[in-house]
Amino acid sequence: MVILESRVASGWVDYNGHMNDAEYARVFSLAVEALMEHIGLDEPGRARHGYTLYTLETHLCYRREAHEGQPLSVELTLLDRDTKRLHVFFKLHDEEGSLLATSEQMLMGIDSDTGRPAPFPLSVEQTLNALPQAAPSAWPSQASRTIAIRR
């Protein structure tokens, strides 16, 4: 599902004339915020539940350049989840559908008062239950990669 649509802001463009590598991470961070809004953890939801999400781990892969003003869309695939964690995979596309980058992330539900991991609030859990989850055989080919020098 498409979770975010945006454009490459002029401030995101570096000395090479394309989107700076750190800005790809920004776009994926905005996608996490959009996911939070979708599941009821927008600002009022975070305050009501005393609950938020933290990013535990990210694996970002760059595929193609993006340029100033270029339309972007981020597609979300839910790979796995338990009572307090989400394993998600994002694909960043341009307006023609070309893959620009991917980001695989592990997100942890956190009780805002204690700063400790905690199960998802019931209403968030119910919304998560409605999200389509990819079967392991249907995971994107870029998911679960490791970084290594192949010999």
PDB file of N, CA, C and O in Angstrom, residues 8 34 36 59 72 93-94 99 110 113 117 125 132:
ATOM      1  N   VAL A   8      10.742  15.793  -4.108  1.00  0.00           N
ATOM      2  CA  VAL A   8      12.100  16.106  -3.670  1.00  0.00           C
ATOM      3  C   VAL A   8      12.195  17.613  -3.447  1.00  0.00           C
ATOM      4  O   VAL A   8      12.065  18.396  -4.391  1.00  0.00           O
ATOM      5  N   ALA A  34       3.832   8.586   8.664  1.00  0.00           N
ATOM      6  CA  ALA A  34       2.558   8.348   7.969  1.00  0.00           C
ATOM      7  C   ALA A  34       1.939   7.024   8.428  1.00  0.00           C
ATOM      8  O   ALA A  34       0.713   6.937   8.610  1.00  0.00           O
ATOM      9  N   MET A  36       2.400   5.704  11.376  1.00  0.00           N
ATOM     10  CA  MET A  36       1.904   5.966  12.727  1.00  0.00           C
ATOM     11  C   MET A  36       0.533   6.638  12.676  1.00  0.00           C
ATOM     12  O   MET A  36      -0.367   6.270  13.439  1.00  0.00           O
ATOM     13  N   HIS A  59      17.806  -0.680   7.383  1.00  0.00           N
ATOM     14  CA  HIS A  59      18.729  -1.075   6.313  1.00  0.00           C
ATOM     15  C   HIS A  59      18.245  -0.368   5.052  1.00  0.00           C
ATOM     16  O   HIS A  59      17.196  -0.696   4.519  1.00  0.00           O
ATOM     17  N   LEU A  72       7.538  11.631  -5.557  1.00  0.00           N
ATOM     18  CA  LEU A  72       7.962  10.403  -4.889  1.00  0.00           C
ATOM     19  C   LEU A  72       6.747   9.725  -4.262  1.00  0.00           C
ATOM     20  O   LEU A  72       5.821  10.396  -3.812  1.00  0.00           O
ATOM     21  N   HIS A  93       9.538   5.039  -4.840  1.00  0.00           N
ATOM     22  CA  HIS A  93       9.405   5.056  -6.296  1.00  0.00           C
ATOM     23  C   HIS A  93       9.319   6.486  -6.822  1.00  0.00           C
ATOM     24  O   HIS A  93       8.856   7.378  -6.105  1.00  0.00           O
ATOM     25  N   ASP A  94       9.697   6.653  -8.080  1.00  0.00           N
ATOM     26  CA  ASP A  94       9.476   7.928  -8.752  1.00  0.00           C
ATOM     27  C   ASP A  94       8.117   7.886  -9.452  1.00  0.00           C
ATOM     28  O   ASP A  94       7.372   6.903  -9.335  1.00  0.00           O
ATOM     29  N   LEU A  99      12.093   2.060  -9.099  1.00  0.00           N
ATOM     30  CA  LEU A  99      12.533   1.906  -7.715  1.00  0.00           C
ATOM     31  C   LEU A  99      13.763   2.769  -7.470  1.00  0.00           C
ATOM     32  O   LEU A  99      14.792   2.604  -8.124  1.00  0.00           O
ATOM     33  N   ILE A 110       6.574   1.680  22.247  1.00  0.00           N
ATOM     34  CA  ILE A 110       7.150   2.176  23.497  1.00  0.00           C
ATOM     35  C   ILE A 110       6.097   2.889  24.338  1.00  0.00           C
ATOM     36  O   ILE A 110       5.361   3.744  23.838  1.00  0.00           O
ATOM     37  N   ASP A 113       5.550   6.992  28.958  1.00  0.00           N
ATOM     38  CA  ASP A 113       5.823   7.361  30.345  1.00  0.00           C
ATOM     39  C   ASP A 113       7.068   6.671  30.894  1.00  0.00           C
ATOM     40  O   ASP A 113       7.850   7.273  31.612  1.00  0.00           O
ATOM     41  N   PRO A 117       9.689  -0.755  26.163  1.00  0.00           N
ATOM     42  CA  PRO A 117       8.815  -1.468  25.227  1.00  0.00           C
ATOM     43  C   PRO A 117       7.524  -1.899  25.910  1.00  0.00           C
ATOM     44  O   PRO A 117       7.519  -2.251  27.093  1.00  0.00           O
ATOM     45  N   GLU A 125      -3.647  -2.170  17.883  1.00  0.00           N
ATOM     46  CA  GLU A 125      -3.566  -3.599  17.564  1.00  0.00           C
ATOM     47  C   GLU A 125      -4.639  -3.981  16.545  1.00  0.00           C
ATOM     48  O   GLU A 125      -4.371  -4.699  15.579  1.00  0.00           O
ATOM     49  N   PRO A 132      -2.538  -5.583   5.491  1.00  0.00           N
ATOM     50  CA  PRO A 132      -2.107  -6.821   4.829  1.00  0.00           C
ATOM     51  C   PRO A 132      -0.666  -7.148   5.206  1.00  0.00           C
ATOM     52  O   PRO A 132       0.192  -6.262   5.238  1.00  0.00           O
TER      53      PRO A 132
END
